[in-house]
DNA sequence: CGACTGATTGATACGTCTCAAGGATAGTGG
DNA sequence: CCACTATCCTTGAGACGTATCAATCAGTCG
């Protein structure tokens, strides 16, 4: 996961007020501001924009005039096949960049998973800023390197792992990304989104989750919340020791 | 496919003497020299190295001291799981770069698919050269952008396409990469390599190829050569219109 | 020529998908 | 605030595609 994910893992110092949307947005803005000085030169060129759940930010093939950064909410990057099949290549959380390094046209679509606020930067300005600042170049390259690594692991997952391994890995990566070590985790995307990220059907994802609950490895207070009961067991499942 | 693939598609102006290894190597050197002036500043730092079939160039986890460029032969990038499963993320042909932008340790292994000659550049030198040359930076970014796009398509393939669609897409990408419009194509990698690239088993790959032959869409003079009989049909199969 | 490695083919098993139904959740309007 | 409704999630039964296992075949190298 994580496209050009900022290394500021949104500095979630404590797991408070996590389920309050307004509070989360504020938190995001703070963390974007105080941890990402390297990107501050871009600030004057950014325009804030809001997208509703499932709204399209841009489509594959659109002219790539802007690059983006997530302020709050969640965004998915995906490819749609003509017959309706869909593959999600990444979920983006607050602080993550996306739509960079597109040559002419976007090579994928970006859509809001849930109400999202993003900052748009004209690509021209990004290019210019990067040209002028070795530090920013370095930061962007780090984000790219991370993204390439994540995609390689995604390839392994889709090409060589079982349904249960994929679901377990996915949950672990969500936990890692959430940054905090709470045992409770907020899952912002739908089951269909998860399925399309993992290259599975929604039913298969459900069954895997059900099995994890049955085996007391996880436990779900509600649809979008999840408590990790046995992290070690989950890691074992993710690596295929069963 | 194509990791940091040079945009000089090895300028195969004619399809002559393709199956003669010595001739191909010469061809490669020529095309590297006369089309890639932008990278010439790297030349003094490069060391040539030769690898035998299936020899390891570096392993995942090795310290990433060098970046590489293929002079001749074919290289595969892959991840190995502890239980022996393997996912190939890319095949590299002459002119392609690999091992760039690795942070500290390589995040995948590189192995020679067939006898290969590569040039090794100390990453320090690469970084310095890129710092000093906006043109080279631009070229590297273009290669990265291409690589990201290819990986996204690979994700779609592994996550959402059937075995036949994957095999058909793979053959088409090989044809496209070979650059020439001959109807005959050289396939340098083994069936197992293809399977591990496509996230399939060797048997499934075989059966798909057999079916293509049966339907007179392709035709195979021998194991590693292939004639395209009906390119349109192959493209239809690749996009899942069946 | 003979042995080895890699490729092909067949029979069967298994995992995931598909289709269908029911249940939970969230959004909407009264 | 509640009822209504649409959407999403879960579960089950069965179909289907690909994996697995085993045998044979072809190609390559000594």
Coordinates of C-alpha atoms (C1' of nucleotides) in Angstrom, one line a residue:
Chain A
X1 CA 0.0 0.0 0.0
X2 CA 0.9 3.7 0.1
X3 CA 1.5 5.7 -3.0
X4 CA 4.1 8.3 -2.4
X5 CA 3.3 8.0 1.2
X6 CA 4.7 10.8 3.2
X7 CA 7.1 9.5 5.8
X8 CA 5.2 11.5 8.4
X9 CA 2.9 8.7 9.4
X10 CA 0.5 11.3 10.5
X11 CA 2.1 11.2 13.9
X12 CA -0.8 9.6 15.6
X13 CA 0.6 10.1 19.1
X14 CA -2.6 8.7 20.7
X15 CA -5.7 7.0 19.6
X16 CA -8.1 9.6 20.8
X17 CA -11.2 10.9 19.1
X18 CA -10.5 8.6 16.2
X19 CA -14.0 8.2 15.1
X20 CA -14.9 11.8 14.9
X21 CA -14.5 13.0 11.3
X22 CA -14.0 16.7 12.2
X23 CA -11.4 15.9 14.7
X24 CA -9.5 13.7 12.3
X25 CA -9.3 16.4 9.7
X26 CA -7.8 18.8 12.2
X27 CA -5.3 16.3 13.3
X28 CA -4.3 15.7 9.7
X29 CA -3.8 19.3 9.0
X30 CA -1.6 19.7 12.0
X31 CA 0.5 16.8 11.2
X32 CA 0.9 17.9 7.6
X33 CA 2.0 21.2 8.8
X34 CA 4.4 20.4 11.5
X35 CA 6.2 17.4 10.0
X36 CA 6.6 18.3 6.4
X37 CA 8.7 21.4 6.3
X38 CA 10.4 20.1 3.2
X39 CA 7.3 20.4 1.2
X40 CA 6.3 23.8 2.5
X41 CA 7.5 25.6 -0.6
X42 CA 4.7 24.0 -2.4
X43 CA 2.1 25.5 -0.1
X44 CA 1.3 28.7 -2.0
X45 CA 0.4 26.8 -5.2
X46 CA -1.9 24.3 -3.5
X47 CA -5.7 24.5 -3.9
X48 CA -7.9 22.6 -1.5
X49 CA -10.7 20.5 -2.9
X50 CA -13.4 18.3 -1.3
X51 CA -14.8 15.1 -2.7
X52 CA -17.7 13.1 -1.6
X53 CA -17.7 9.3 -1.0
X54 CA -17.1 7.5 -4.3
X55 CA -16.6 10.7 -6.2
X56 CA -14.0 10.7 -8.9
X57 CA -11.0 12.9 -8.5
X58 CA -9.6 12.1 -11.9
X59 CA -10.0 9.4 -14.5
X60 CA -7.5 7.3 -16.2
X61 CA -6.7 9.1 -19.5
X62 CA -7.5 12.6 -18.2
X63 CA -4.8 15.2 -18.8
X64 CA -2.5 15.1 -15.8
X65 CA -2.4 18.8 -14.9
X66 CA -2.3 18.4 -11.2
X67 CA -0.7 16.3 -8.5
X68 CA -2.4 15.8 -5.2
X69 CA -1.9 15.3 -1.5
X70 CA -4.5 13.9 0.9
X71 CA -5.4 16.2 3.7
X72 CA -8.1 14.0 5.2
X73 CA -10.2 11.1 4.2
X74 CA -9.2 8.2 2.1
X75 CA -8.6 7.9 -1.7
X76 CA -8.2 4.8 -3.9
X77 CA -6.2 4.5 -7.1
X78 CA -7.6 2.0 -9.5
X79 CA -7.9 0.7 -13.0
X80 CA -11.2 -0.2 -14.6
X81 CA -11.4 -2.8 -17.3
X82 CA -14.1 -2.3 -20.0
X83 CA -16.2 -5.2 -18.6
X84 CA -16.4 -3.7 -15.2
X85 CA -13.6 -5.6 -13.5
X86 CA -11.5 -3.3 -11.3
X87 CA -8.1 -3.5 -9.6
X88 CA -7.2 -1.1 -6.9
X89 CA -3.5 -0.4 -6.7
X90 CA -3.4 1.7 -3.6
X91 CA -5.3 3.3 -0.8
X92 CA -4.1 6.8 0.2
X93 CA -4.4 8.2 3.7
X94 CA -3.8 11.7 5.0
X95 CA -0.4 13.0 4.0
X96 CA 0.0 10.7 1.0
X97 CA 0.8 12.2 -2.4
X98 CA -0.7 10.9 -5.6
X99 CA -0.9 11.7 -9.3
X100 CA 2.8 12.5 -9.5
X101 CA 5.1 11.6 -12.4
X102 CA 2.3 11.0 -14.8
X103 CA 3.4 11.5 -18.3
X104 CA 0.7 13.5 -20.1
X105 CA -2.3 11.5 -19.0
X106 CA -3.1 9.8 -15.7
X107 CA -2.5 6.1 -16.0
X108 CA -5.1 5.3 -13.4
X109 CA -8.2 6.7 -11.8
X110 CA -8.5 8.3 -8.3
X111 CA -11.7 8.2 -6.3
X112 CA -12.7 9.1 -2.8
X113 CA -13.3 6.1 -0.6
X114 CA -14.9 8.3 1.9
X115 CA -15.4 12.0 2.1
X116 CA -11.9 13.4 1.3
X117 CA -10.1 16.7 1.2
X118 CA -7.1 16.9 -1.0
X119 CA -4.7 19.7 -2.1
X120 CA -4.1 20.0 -5.8
X121 CA -0.8 21.3 -7.1
X122 CA -0.2 22.2 -10.7
X123 CA 2.4 19.7 -12.0
X124 CA 4.3 22.6 -13.5
X125 CA 4.8 24.1 -10.0
X126 CA 5.8 20.7 -8.6
X127 CA 8.4 20.2 -11.3
X128 CA 9.8 23.7 -10.8
X129 CA 9.9 23.3 -7.1
X130 CA 11.7 20.0 -7.4
X131 CA 14.2 21.4 -9.9
X132 CA 15.0 24.1 -7.4
X133 CA 15.3 22.1 -4.3
X134 CA 17.6 19.1 -3.9
X135 CA 16.0 18.4 -0.5
X136 CA 12.5 18.1 -2.0
X137 CA 13.8 16.0 -4.9
X138 CA 15.3 13.7 -2.3
X139 CA 12.0 13.5 -0.5
X140 CA 10.1 12.7 -3.6
X141 CA 12.5 10.0 -4.6
X142 CA 12.1 8.4 -1.2
X143 CA 8.4 8.4 -1.7
X144 CA 8.8 6.9 -5.1
X145 CA 11.2 4.2 -3.7
X146 CA 8.6 3.3 -1.1
X147 CA 5.9 3.1 -3.6
X148 CA 7.9 0.8 -5.8
X149 CA 8.6 -1.5 -2.9
X150 CA 5.0 -1.5 -1.9
X151 CA 3.9 -2.4 -5.4
X152 CA 6.4 -5.3 -5.5
X153 CA 4.9 -6.7 -2.4
X154 CA 1.4 -6.2 -3.8
X155 CA 2.5 -8.2 -6.9
X156 CA 3.7 -11.1 -4.7
X157 CA 0.4 -11.0 -2.9
X158 CA -1.7 -11.1 -6.1
X159 CA 0.5 -13.6 -7.9
X160 CA 1.4 -16.0 -5.2
X161 CA -0.6 -15.8 -2.0
X162 CA -3.8 -17.5 -1.0
X163 CA -7.0 -15.6 -0.1
X164 CA -6.3 -15.9 3.6
X165 CA -2.7 -14.8 3.3
X166 CA -3.9 -11.7 1.3
X167 CA -6.5 -10.7 3.8
X168 CA -4.1 -11.3 6.8
X169 CA -1.4 -9.2 5.1
X170 CA -3.9 -6.5 4.3
X171 CA -5.0 -6.2 7.8
X172 CA -1.4 -6.1 9.0
X173 CA -0.5 -3.4 6.6
X174 CA -3.5 -1.4 7.7
X175 CA -2.4 -1.7 11.3
X176 CA 1.1 -0.8 10.5
X177 CA 0.0 2.2 8.6
X178 CA -2.4 3.4 11.2
X179 CA 0.8 4.0 13.1
X180 CA -0.6 3.5 16.6
X181 CA -0.3 0.3 18.5
X182 CA -3.8 0.2 19.7
X183 CA -5.4 -3.1 19.3
X184 CA -8.4 -1.5 17.6
X185 CA -8.3 -0.5 14.0
X186 CA -10.5 1.6 11.8
X187 CA -11.2 0.2 8.4
X188 CA -12.4 3.0 6.1
X189 CA -13.0 1.1 2.9
X190 CA -15.8 -1.2 1.9
X191 CA -15.5 -5.0 1.5
X192 CA -15.7 -4.5 -2.2
X193 CA -12.8 -2.1 -2.1
X194 CA -10.8 -4.6 -0.1
X195 CA -11.7 -7.4 -2.6
X196 CA -10.6 -5.2 -5.5
X197 CA -7.3 -4.4 -3.8
X198 CA -6.6 -8.1 -3.1
X199 CA -7.8 -9.5 -6.4
X200 CA -10.6 -11.4 -4.7
X201 CA -14.4 -11.4 -4.6
X202 CA -16.2 -9.7 -1.8
X203 CA -17.6 -13.1 -0.7
X204 CA -14.1 -14.5 -0.4
X205 CA -13.0 -11.6 1.7
X206 CA -16.0 -12.0 3.9
X207 CA -15.4 -15.6 4.5
X208 CA -11.7 -15.0 5.4
X209 CA -12.8 -12.4 7.9
X210 CA -15.4 -14.7 9.3
X211 CA -12.8 -17.4 9.7
X212 CA -10.5 -15.0 11.5
X213 CA -13.3 -14.1 13.9
X214 CA -14.3 -17.7 14.4
X215 CA -10.6 -18.5 15.3
X216 CA -10.6 -15.6 17.8
X217 CA -7.7 -13.9 15.9
X218 CA -9.7 -10.8 15.3
X219 CA -12.9 -9.5 16.7
X220 CA -15.2 -6.9 15.1
X221 CA -17.3 -4.5 17.2
X222 CA -18.8 -3.3 14.0
X223 CA -18.3 -3.3 10.2
X224 CA -15.6 -0.8 10.1
X225 CA -13.8 -1.4 13.3
X226 CA -11.7 -4.3 14.2
X227 CA -9.8 -5.5 17.3
X228 CA -6.7 -7.5 16.9
X229 CA -6.9 -10.4 19.4
X230 CA -3.9 -12.5 18.3
X231 CA -1.4 -10.5 16.2
X232 CA 1.1 -13.3 16.1
X233 CA -1.4 -15.7 14.6
X234 CA -2.3 -13.1 12.0
X235 CA 1.3 -12.7 11.0
X236 CA 1.7 -16.4 10.7
X237 CA -1.3 -16.6 8.5
X238 CA 0.0 -13.7 6.4
X239 CA 3.2 -15.6 5.6
X240 CA 1.5 -18.8 4.8
X241 CA 2.4 -21.1 7.7
X242 CA -0.8 -23.0 7.5
Chain B
X1 CA 7.2 -5.3 -18.0
X2 CA 10.4 -3.2 -18.2
X3 CA 12.1 -1.8 -15.1
X4 CA 13.6 1.5 -15.8
X5 CA 13.6 0.5 -19.4
X6 CA 15.6 2.7 -21.6
X7 CA 13.5 4.5 -24.1
X8 CA 16.0 3.4 -26.7
X9 CA 14.1 0.3 -27.6
X10 CA 17.4 -1.0 -28.9
X11 CA 16.6 0.4 -32.3
X12 CA 16.1 -2.8 -34.0
X13 CA 16.0 -1.4 -37.5
X14 CA 15.8 -4.8 -39.1
X15 CA 15.2 -8.3 -37.8
X16 CA 18.4 -9.8 -39.0
X17 CA 20.7 -12.3 -37.4
X18 CA 18.5 -12.3 -34.4
X19 CA 19.3 -15.8 -33.2
X20 CA 23.0 -15.4 -33.1
X21 CA 24.1 -14.6 -29.6
X22 CA 27.3 -12.9 -30.6
X23 CA 25.5 -10.7 -33.1
X24 CA 22.9 -9.7 -30.6
X25 CA 25.5 -8.6 -28.1
X26 CA 27.2 -6.4 -30.6
X27 CA 23.9 -5.0 -31.7
X28 CA 23.2 -4.2 -28.1
X29 CA 26.4 -2.4 -27.5
X30 CA 25.9 -0.3 -30.6
X31 CA 22.4 0.7 -29.7
X32 CA 23.4 1.5 -26.1
X33 CA 26.2 3.8 -27.4
X34 CA 24.5 5.7 -30.2
X35 CA 21.1 6.3 -28.7
X36 CA 21.9 7.1 -25.0
X37 CA 24.1 10.1 -25.0
X38 CA 22.3 11.3 -22.0
X39 CA 23.8 8.6 -19.9
X40 CA 27.2 8.8 -21.3
X41 CA 28.6 10.7 -18.3
X42 CA 28.1 7.5 -16.3
X43 CA 30.4 5.5 -18.6
X44 CA 33.7 6.0 -16.8
X45 CA 32.2 4.6 -13.6
X46 CA 30.7 1.5 -15.1
X47 CA 32.3 -2.0 -14.7
X48 CA 31.2 -4.8 -17.0
X49 CA 30.3 -8.1 -15.5
X50 CA 29.1 -11.4 -16.9
X51 CA 26.6 -13.8 -15.4
X52 CA 25.7 -17.3 -16.4
X53 CA 22.2 -18.6 -16.9
X54 CA 20.3 -18.6 -13.5
X55 CA 23.2 -17.0 -11.8
X56 CA 22.3 -14.5 -9.1
X57 CA 23.3 -10.9 -9.7
X58 CA 22.2 -9.8 -6.2
X59 CA 19.8 -11.1 -3.6
X60 CA 17.0 -9.4 -1.8
X61 CA 18.5 -7.9 1.4
X62 CA 22.0 -7.4 0.0
X63 CA 23.5 -4.0 0.5
X64 CA 22.6 -1.9 -2.5
X65 CA 26.0 -0.6 -3.5
X66 CA 25.4 -0.8 -7.3
X67 CA 22.9 0.0 -9.9
X68 CA 22.9 -1.9 -13.2
X69 CA 22.3 -1.8 -16.8
X70 CA 21.8 -4.7 -19.1
X71 CA 24.2 -4.8 -22.0
X72 CA 23.1 -8.2 -23.4
X73 CA 21.1 -11.2 -22.3
X74 CA 18.1 -11.2 -20.1
X75 CA 17.7 -10.6 -16.4
X76 CA 14.7 -11.2 -14.1
X77 CA 13.8 -9.4 -10.9
X78 CA 12.0 -11.6 -8.4
X79 CA 10.9 -12.1 -4.8
X80 CA 11.3 -15.5 -3.2
X81 CA 9.0 -16.6 -0.4
X82 CA 10.4 -18.8 2.3
X83 CA 8.4 -21.8 1.1
X84 CA 9.8 -21.6 -2.4
X85 CA 7.1 -19.7 -4.1
X86 CA 8.4 -17.0 -6.4
X87 CA 7.1 -13.9 -8.1
X88 CA 8.9 -12.3 -11.0
X89 CA 8.2 -8.6 -11.2
X90 CA 10.1 -7.9 -14.4
X91 CA 12.2 -9.1 -17.2
X92 CA 15.0 -6.8 -18.3
X93 CA 16.4 -6.7 -21.8
X94 CA 19.4 -4.9 -23.3
X95 CA 19.4 -1.2 -22.4
X96 CA 17.2 -1.6 -19.3
X97 CA 18.4 -0.3 -15.9
X98 CA 17.7 -2.0 -12.6
X99 CA 18.7 -1.9 -9.0
X100 CA 18.1 1.9 -8.8
X101 CA 16.5 3.8 -6.0
X102 CA 17.0 1.0 -3.5
X103 CA 17.2 2.3 0.0
X104 CA 20.0 0.6 1.7
X105 CA 19.2 -3.0 0.8
X106 CA 17.8 -4.4 -2.5
X107 CA 14.1 -5.1 -2.1
X108 CA 14.2 -8.0 -4.6
X109 CA 16.7 -10.4 -6.2
X110 CA 18.1 -10.1 -9.7
X111 CA 19.1 -13.2 -11.6
X112 CA 20.3 -13.9 -15.2
X113 CA 17.6 -15.6 -17.2
X114 CA 20.2 -16.4 -19.8
X115 CA 23.9 -15.6 -20.1
X116 CA 23.9 -11.8 -19.4
X117 CA 26.4 -9.0 -19.4
X118 CA 25.6 -6.0 -17.3
X119 CA 27.3 -2.8 -16.4
X120 CA 27.5 -2.0 -12.7
X121 CA 27.6 1.6 -11.5
X122 CA 28.3 2.5 -7.9
X123 CA 25.1 4.1 -6.6
X124 CA 27.2 7.0 -5.2
X125 CA 28.3 7.9 -8.8
X126 CA 24.8 7.6 -10.1
X127 CA 23.4 9.9 -7.4
X128 CA 26.2 12.4 -8.1
X129 CA 25.7 12.3 -11.8
X130 CA 22.0 12.8 -11.4
X131 CA 22.5 15.7 -9.0
X132 CA 24.7 17.4 -11.6
X133 CA 22.6 16.8 -14.6
X134 CA 19.0 17.9 -15.0
X135 CA 18.8 16.0 -18.3
X136 CA 19.9 12.8 -16.7
X137 CA 17.5 13.3 -13.9
X138 CA 14.7 13.8 -16.4
X139 CA 15.6 10.6 -18.1
X140 CA 15.7 8.6 -14.9
X141 CA 12.3 10.0 -13.9
X142 CA 10.9 9.0 -17.3
X143 CA 12.2 5.5 -16.7
X144 CA 10.7 5.4 -13.3
X145 CA 7.3 6.6 -14.6
X146 CA 7.3 3.9 -17.2
X147 CA 8.2 1.3 -14.6
X148 CA 5.3 2.5 -12.3
X149 CA 2.9 2.2 -15.2
X150 CA 4.1 -1.2 -16.1
X151 CA 3.7 -2.4 -12.6
X152 CA 0.2 -1.1 -12.4
X153 CA -0.7 -3.1 -15.5
X154 CA 1.0 -6.1 -14.0
X155 CA -1.2 -5.7 -10.9
X156 CA -4.3 -5.7 -13.0
X157 CA -3.1 -8.8 -14.8
X158 CA -2.4 -10.7 -11.6
X159 CA -5.5 -9.5 -9.8
X160 CA -8.1 -9.6 -12.4
X161 CA -7.2 -11.4 -15.5
X162 CA -7.7 -15.1 -16.4
X163 CA -4.9 -17.4 -17.4
X164 CA -5.5 -17.0 -21.1
X165 CA -5.7 -13.2 -20.8
X166 CA -2.4 -13.2 -18.9
X167 CA -0.6 -15.4 -21.4
X168 CA -1.9 -13.4 -24.4
X169 CA -1.0 -10.1 -22.8
X170 CA 2.4 -11.4 -22.0
X171 CA 3.1 -12.5 -25.6
X172 CA 1.9 -9.1 -26.8
X173 CA 4.1 -7.2 -24.4
X174 CA 7.1 -9.3 -25.6
X175 CA 6.3 -8.5 -29.2
X176 CA 5.9 -4.9 -28.4
X177 CA 9.2 -4.8 -26.6
X178 CA 11.1 -6.7 -29.3
X179 CA 10.4 -3.5 -31.2
X180 CA 10.3 -5.0 -34.7
X181 CA 7.2 -6.0 -36.5
X182 CA 8.4 -9.4 -37.6
X183 CA 5.8 -12.0 -37.1
X184 CA 8.5 -14.2 -35.4
X185 CA 9.4 -13.7 -31.8
X186 CA 12.2 -15.0 -29.6
X187 CA 11.2 -16.0 -26.1
X188 CA 14.3 -16.0 -23.9
X189 CA 12.8 -17.2 -20.7
X190 CA 11.6 -20.7 -19.6
X191 CA 8.0 -21.7 -19.1
X192 CA 8.6 -21.6 -15.4
X193 CA 9.8 -18.0 -15.6
X194 CA 6.7 -17.1 -17.6
X195 CA 4.5 -18.8 -15.0
X196 CA 6.2 -17.0 -12.1
X197 CA 5.8 -13.7 -13.9
X198 CA 2.1 -14.4 -14.6
X199 CA 1.2 -15.8 -11.2
X200 CA 0.3 -19.2 -12.8
X201 CA 1.8 -22.7 -12.8
X202 CA 3.9 -24.0 -15.6
X203 CA 1.2 -26.4 -16.6
X204 CA -1.4 -23.7 -17.0
X205 CA 1.0 -21.6 -19.1
X206 CA 1.6 -24.7 -21.3
X207 CA -2.0 -25.4 -21.8
X208 CA -2.7 -21.8 -22.8
X209 CA 0.1 -21.9 -25.3
X210 CA -1.2 -25.2 -26.7
X211 CA -4.7 -23.8 -27.0
X212 CA -3.3 -20.8 -28.9
X213 CA -1.5 -23.1 -31.3
X214 CA -4.5 -25.3 -31.7
X215 CA -6.6 -22.3 -32.6
X216 CA -3.9 -21.2 -35.1
X217 CA -3.3 -17.9 -33.4
X218 CA 0.3 -18.7 -32.8
X219 CA 2.7 -21.3 -34.2
X220 CA 5.9 -22.4 -32.6
X221 CA 8.8 -23.6 -34.8
X222 CA 10.6 -24.5 -31.5
X223 CA 10.4 -24.0 -27.8
X224 CA 11.8 -20.5 -27.7
X225 CA 10.5 -19.2 -31.0
X226 CA 7.0 -18.2 -31.9
X227 CA 5.3 -16.9 -34.9
X228 CA 2.3 -14.7 -34.6
X229 CA -0.4 -16.0 -37.0
X230 CA -3.3 -13.9 -35.8
X231 CA -2.4 -10.8 -33.9
X232 CA -5.9 -9.4 -33.7
X233 CA -7.2 -12.6 -32.2
X234 CA -4.4 -12.4 -29.6
X235 CA -5.3 -8.9 -28.7
X236 CA -8.9 -9.8 -28.3
X237 CA -8.0 -12.7 -26.0
X238 CA -5.7 -10.4 -24.0
X239 CA -8.6 -8.0 -23.3
X240 CA -11.0 -10.8 -22.3
X241 CA -13.5 -10.7 -25.2
X242 CA -14.1 -14.4 -24.9
Chain C
dC1 C1' 24.0 -42.1 -28.4
dG2 C1' 22.4 -41.7 -23.7
dA3 C1' 21.1 -39.0 -19.8
dC4 C1' 19.2 -35.0 -18.0
dT5 C1' 16.5 -31.1 -17.9
dG6 C1' 12.5 -28.8 -19.4
dA7 C1' 8.0 -29.0 -21.7
dT8 C1' 3.6 -31.2 -22.5
dT9 C1' -0.5 -33.8 -21.6
dG10 C1' -3.9 -36.1 -18.7
dA11 C1' -6.7 -37.1 -14.5
dT12 C1' -8.1 -35.4 -10.4
dA13 C1' -8.3 -32.2 -6.3
dC14 C1' -9.0 -27.9 -4.4
dG15 C1' -9.7 -23.0 -3.9
dT16 C1' -12.1 -19.3 -5.3
dC17 C1' -16.0 -17.6 -8.0
dT18 C1' -20.8 -17.3 -9.0
dC19 C1' -25.4 -17.1 -8.0
dA20 C1' -29.0 -16.6 -4.7
dA21 C1' -31.0 -15.5 -0.4
dG22 C1' -31.2 -13.3 4.0
dG23 C1' -29.6 -10.0 7.4
dA24 C1' -27.4 -5.8 9.0
dT25 C1' -26.4 -1.0 8.3
dA26 C1' -26.8 3.5 6.9
dG27 C1' -29.1 7.1 4.5
dT28 C1' -33.7 9.6 3.5
dG29 C1' -37.8 11.7 4.1
dG30 C1' -41.9 12.2 6.7
Chain D
dC1 C1' -37.0 10.4 15.7
dC2 C1' -38.7 6.7 13.4
dA3 C1' -40.1 4.1 9.4
dC4 C1' -38.6 3.2 4.8
dT5 C1' -35.4 2.0 1.5
dA6 C1' -31.2 1.3 -0.6
dT7 C1' -26.9 -0.4 0.0
dC8 C1' -23.7 -3.3 1.9
dC9 C1' -22.5 -7.5 4.2
dT10 C1' -22.8 -12.4 5.2
dT11 C1' -23.7 -17.2 4.4
dG12 C1' -24.7 -21.3 1.7
dA13 C1' -24.7 -24.4 -2.5
dG14 C1' -22.8 -25.5 -6.5
dA15 C1' -19.9 -24.5 -10.7
dC16 C1' -15.6 -23.5 -12.7
dG17 C1' -10.8 -22.5 -13.3
dT18 C1' -6.5 -23.4 -12.0
dA19 C1' -3.3 -26.2 -9.1
dT20 C1' -1.4 -30.6 -8.2
dC21 C1' 0.4 -35.0 -9.2
dA22 C1' 2.0 -38.3 -12.4
dA23 C1' 3.5 -40.0 -16.8
dT24 C1' 5.4 -39.2 -21.2
dC25 C1' 7.7 -36.5 -24.6
dA26 C1' 11.1 -33.3 -26.7
dG27 C1' 15.2 -30.9 -26.7
dT28 C1' 20.0 -30.2 -25.2
dC29 C1' 24.4 -31.3 -23.8
dG30 C1' 28.1 -34.3 -22.6

